[in-house]
mmCIF file of C-alpha atoms in Angstrom:
data_model
loop_
_atom_site.group_PDB
_atom_site.id
_atom_site.type_symbol
_atom_site.label_atom_id
_atom_site.label_comp_id
_atom_site.label_asym_id
_atom_site.label_seq_id
_atom_site.Cartn_x
_atom_site.Cartn_y
_atom_site.Cartn_z
ATOM 1 C CA UNK A 1 0.097 0.018 -0.416
ATOM 2 C CA UNK A 2 2.872 2.335 1.140
ATOM 3 C CA UNK A 3 4.451 1.964 -2.840
ATOM 4 C CA UNK A 4 1.547 2.460 -4.178
ATOM 5 C CA UNK A 5 0.201 5.743 -2.377
ATOM 6 C CA UNK A 6 4.330 7.041 -2.349
ATOM 7 C CA UNK A 7 4.953 6.035 -6.078
ATOM 8 C CA UNK A 8 7.754 3.919 -4.702
ATOM 9 C CA UNK A 9 9.579 1.152 -6.456
ATOM 10 C CA UNK A 10 11.579 -0.571 -4.353
ATOM 11 C CA UNK A 11 14.868 -2.362 -5.850
ATOM 12 C CA UNK A 12 15.637 -4.813 -2.889
ATOM 13 C CA UNK A 13 13.445 -6.677 0.049
ATOM 14 C CA UNK A 14 15.251 -7.633 3.105
ATOM 15 C CA UNK A 15 14.029 -10.691 4.372
ATOM 16 C CA UNK A 16 15.146 -11.014 8.143
ATOM 17 C CA UNK A 17 14.915 -13.998 10.023
ATOM 18 C CA UNK A 18 16.293 -15.088 13.324
ATOM 19 C CA UNK A 19 17.380 -18.545 14.531
ATOM 20 C CA UNK A 20 14.531 -18.456 17.281
ATOM 21 C CA UNK A 21 11.568 -17.322 14.837
ATOM 22 C CA UNK A 22 12.719 -19.918 12.346
ATOM 23 C CA UNK A 23 12.500 -22.847 15.738
ATOM 24 C CA UNK A 24 9.616 -21.271 16.547
ATOM 25 C CA UNK A 25 8.163 -21.772 13.061
ATOM 26 C CA UNK A 26 9.524 -25.476 13.213
ATOM 27 C CA UNK A 27 7.491 -26.402 16.364
ATOM 28 C CA UNK A 28 9.653 -25.366 19.427
ATOM 29 C CA UNK A 29 7.840 -23.640 21.819
ATOM 30 C CA UNK A 30 8.834 -20.112 23.156
ATOM 31 C CA UNK A 31 9.797 -22.018 26.198
ATOM 32 C CA UNK A 32 12.346 -24.558 24.301
ATOM 33 C CA UNK A 33 13.212 -21.930 21.752
ATOM 34 C CA UNK A 34 17.197 -21.548 23.206
ATOM 35 C CA UNK A 35 18.062 -25.577 23.272
ATOM 36 C CA UNK A 36 19.443 -26.486 20.034
ATOM 37 C CA UNK A 37 16.961 -28.340 17.888
ATOM 38 C CA UNK A 38 18.156 -28.970 14.111
ATOM 39 C CA UNK A 39 15.096 -30.653 13.216
ATOM 40 C CA UNK A 40 12.744 -27.930 14.501
ATOM 41 C CA UNK A 41 15.120 -25.764 12.220
ATOM 42 C CA UNK A 42 15.200 -27.033 8.921
ATOM 43 C CA UNK A 43 11.308 -27.426 9.381
ATOM 44 C CA UNK A 44 10.871 -23.507 9.893
ATOM 45 C CA UNK A 45 12.855 -22.597 6.871
ATOM 46 C CA UNK A 46 9.678 -23.688 5.424
ATOM 47 C CA UNK A 47 8.397 -20.265 6.602
ATOM 48 C CA UNK A 48 11.578 -18.593 5.581
ATOM 49 C CA UNK A 49 11.224 -20.333 1.709
ATOM 50 C CA UNK A 50 7.239 -18.852 1.410
ATOM 51 C CA UNK A 51 8.228 -15.338 2.480
ATOM 52 C CA UNK A 52 10.966 -15.591 0.017
ATOM 53 C CA UNK A 53 8.470 -16.864 -2.655
ATOM 54 C CA UNK A 54 6.068 -14.447 -1.332
ATOM 55 C CA UNK A 55 8.468 -11.043 -1.793
ATOM 56 C CA UNK A 56 9.873 -12.838 -5.363
ATOM 57 C CA UNK A 57 6.023 -12.089 -6.665
ATOM 58 C CA UNK A 58 6.495 -8.674 -6.564
ATOM 59 C CA UNK A 59 9.613 -8.870 -8.429
ATOM 60 C CA UNK A 60 12.189 -7.821 -6.318
ATOM 61 C CA UNK A 61 15.488 -8.652 -5.289
ATOM 62 C CA UNK A 62 15.451 -10.556 -1.946
ATOM 63 C CA UNK A 63 18.263 -10.380 0.619
ATOM 64 C CA UNK A 64 17.698 -13.068 3.425
ATOM 65 C CA UNK A 65 19.349 -11.447 6.665
ATOM 66 C CA UNK A 66 20.006 -13.583 9.548
ATOM 67 C CA UNK A 67 19.678 -11.252 12.719
ATOM 68 C CA UNK A 68 22.839 -12.915 14.701
ATOM 69 C CA UNK A 69 22.398 -13.321 18.306
ATOM 70 C CA UNK A 70 24.983 -14.174 20.620
ATOM 71 C CA UNK A 71 22.911 -17.466 21.424
ATOM 72 C CA UNK A 72 23.086 -18.719 17.835
ATOM 73 C CA UNK A 73 25.393 -21.346 17.608
ATOM 74 C CA UNK A 74 28.034 -21.661 14.668
ATOM 75 C CA UNK A 75 25.953 -25.095 13.308
ATOM 76 C CA UNK A 76 22.673 -23.102 13.265
ATOM 77 C CA UNK A 77 23.960 -20.551 11.369
ATOM 78 C CA UNK A 78 25.809 -22.990 8.720
ATOM 79 C CA UNK A 79 22.513 -24.964 8.432
ATOM 80 C CA UNK A 80 20.908 -21.613 7.283
ATOM 81 C CA UNK A 81 23.284 -20.209 5.124
ATOM 82 C CA UNK A 82 23.442 -23.747 3.402
ATOM 83 C CA UNK A 83 19.793 -23.920 3.056
ATOM 84 C CA UNK A 84 19.991 -20.126 1.503
ATOM 85 C CA UNK A 85 22.930 -21.074 -0.837
ATOM 86 C CA UNK A 86 21.144 -24.259 -1.979
ATOM 87 C CA UNK A 87 18.324 -22.185 -3.022
ATOM 88 C CA UNK A 88 20.426 -19.644 -4.267
ATOM 89 C CA UNK A 89 19.009 -16.772 -2.392
ATOM 90 C CA UNK A 90 21.399 -13.901 -1.776
ATOM 91 C CA UNK A 91 22.085 -14.224 1.972
ATOM 92 C CA UNK A 92 23.985 -12.141 4.736
ATOM 93 C CA UNK A 93 24.430 -12.358 8.274
ATOM 94 C CA UNK A 94 23.717 -8.719 10.638
ATOM 95 C CA UNK A 95 24.705 -8.436 13.999
ATOM 96 C CA UNK A 96 23.799 -4.838 14.169
ATOM 97 C CA UNK A 97 21.970 -5.553 17.648
ATOM 98 C CA UNK A 98 25.037 -6.505 19.528
ATOM 99 C CA UNK A 99 27.831 -4.732 17.303
ATOM 100 C CA UNK A 100 25.673 -1.874 16.081
ATOM 101 C CA UNK A 101 26.474 -0.220 12.491
ATOM 102 C CA UNK A 102 29.276 -2.401 12.202
ATOM 103 C CA UNK A 103 27.675 -5.402 12.302
ATOM 104 C CA UNK A 104 25.424 -4.505 9.768
ATOM 105 C CA UNK A 105 28.386 -3.939 6.721
ATOM 106 C CA UNK A 106 27.496 -7.067 5.417
ATOM 107 C CA UNK A 107 23.770 -6.651 4.840
ATOM 108 C CA UNK A 108 24.501 -3.245 3.681
ATOM 109 C CA UNK A 109 27.204 -4.627 1.380
ATOM 110 C CA UNK A 110 24.897 -7.200 -0.229
ATOM 111 C CA UNK A 111 21.980 -4.642 -0.469
ATOM 112 C CA UNK A 112 24.389 -2.060 -2.585
ATOM 113 C CA UNK A 113 25.779 -4.732 -5.011
ATOM 114 C CA UNK A 114 22.416 -6.937 -6.147
ATOM 115 C CA UNK A 115 21.427 -6.093 -9.477
ATOM 116 C CA UNK A 116 18.393 -4.356 -11.119
ATOM 117 C CA UNK A 117 14.592 -5.929 -10.526
ATOM 118 C CA UNK A 118 11.022 -5.857 -12.194
ATOM 119 C CA UNK A 119 9.100 -4.134 -9.501
ATOM 120 C CA UNK A 120 5.304 -4.656 -9.695
ATOM 121 C CA UNK A 121 2.181 -5.265 -7.768
ATOM 122 C CA UNK A 122 0.444 -8.302 -6.947
ATOM 123 C CA UNK A 123 -2.931 -7.075 -8.522
ATOM 124 C CA UNK A 124 -4.392 -3.878 -10.179
ATOM 125 C CA UNK A 125 -6.623 -1.364 -8.236
ATOM 126 C CA UNK A 126 -9.234 -1.291 -10.589
ATOM 127 C CA UNK A 127 -10.072 -5.237 -10.032
ATOM 128 C CA UNK A 128 -13.080 -6.097 -8.154
ATOM 129 C CA UNK A 129 -12.891 -5.958 -4.614
ATOM 130 C CA UNK A 130 -13.594 -9.908 -4.267
ATOM 131 C CA UNK A 131 -11.299 -10.320 -7.499
ATOM 132 C CA UNK A 132 -8.339 -8.626 -5.351
ATOM 133 C CA UNK A 133 -9.126 -10.332 -2.320
ATOM 134 C CA UNK A 134 -9.262 -13.621 -3.796
ATOM 135 C CA UNK A 135 -5.400 -12.708 -5.336
ATOM 136 C CA UNK A 136 -4.045 -11.901 -1.930
ATOM 137 C CA UNK A 137 -5.526 -14.945 -0.306
ATOM 138 C CA UNK A 138 -4.274 -17.651 -3.221
ATOM 139 C CA UNK A 139 -0.895 -15.772 -3.912
ATOM 140 C CA UNK A 140 0.261 -15.061 -0.752
ATOM 141 C CA UNK A 141 -1.187 -17.175 1.762
ATOM 142 C CA UNK A 142 -1.933 -20.268 -0.308
ATOM 143 C CA UNK A 143 -5.361 -20.433 -0.190
ATOM 144 C CA UNK A 144 -7.282 -22.778 -2.519
ATOM 145 C CA UNK A 145 -10.635 -21.076 -1.975
ATOM 146 C CA UNK A 146 -11.907 -17.988 -0.285
ATOM 147 C CA UNK A 147 -15.416 -17.823 1.542
ATOM 148 C CA UNK A 148 -16.526 -14.294 2.454
ATOM 149 C CA UNK A 149 -19.387 -13.773 4.514
ATOM 150 C CA UNK A 150 -22.806 -11.737 3.691
ATOM 151 C CA UNK A 151 -21.491 -9.393 6.463
ATOM 152 C CA UNK A 152 -18.598 -8.718 4.678
ATOM 153 C CA UNK A 153 -20.347 -8.889 1.169
ATOM 154 C CA UNK A 154 -22.551 -6.092 2.246
ATOM 155 C CA UNK A 155 -19.520 -4.141 3.509
ATOM 156 C CA UNK A 156 -18.069 -4.443 -0.060
ATOM 157 C CA UNK A 157 -21.343 -3.271 -1.604
ATOM 158 C CA UNK A 158 -20.974 -0.213 0.997
ATOM 159 C CA UNK A 159 -17.357 0.423 -0.511
ATOM 160 C CA UNK A 160 -18.544 0.076 -4.149
ATOM 161 C CA UNK A 161 -21.448 2.437 -3.255
ATOM 162 C CA UNK A 162 -19.045 5.194 -2.091
ATOM 163 C CA UNK A 163 -16.881 4.719 -4.890
ATOM 164 C CA UNK A 164 -13.901 3.429 -3.135
ATOM 165 C CA UNK A 165 -13.681 0.152 -4.447
ATOM 166 C CA UNK A 166 -9.941 1.175 -6.329
ATOM 167 C CA UNK A 167 -8.051 1.581 -3.010
ATOM 168 C CA UNK A 168 -5.504 -1.147 -2.330
ATOM 169 C CA UNK A 169 -6.530 -4.101 -0.113
ATOM 170 C CA UNK A 170 -5.241 -4.797 3.373
ATOM 171 C CA UNK A 171 -5.397 -8.333 4.733
ATOM 172 C CA UNK A 172 -4.785 -8.950 8.291
ATOM 173 C CA UNK A 173 -4.475 -12.497 9.139
#
């Protein structure tokens, strides 16, 4: 929405991940998030892949940035780095959390050296509201079918009647 309103065309998106978040998405409880768990970390990489694929749908370059913490082990970092290399993802580590600006230099240099892109929006704002919702749900969330309640259809009708149907759609799950 910000890109549409501000007429912005980003060159690169930085997809920030942490070891803790990847393990959490791999099924580890918050209480056990600091324990090494390579199976959960591997499983959590599916979440990273989905976000990467979603960003690529906008035609932008993507850099995966591991936001490194002192609790991350070298083995965990290497597992994520190897996954990114195996999938041809641009990858950088940022330790800005503990090292300030110097800790973000690898990421900054990676972003500066990445090539041009073909930025595009996921949908045209002139499409029908239901069609825009369907595109977002199917392309971003992986839905096969979207059910819209009568209550929501009534609200969509109000939006159409007020000639606001050309606005971008924001979906929060």
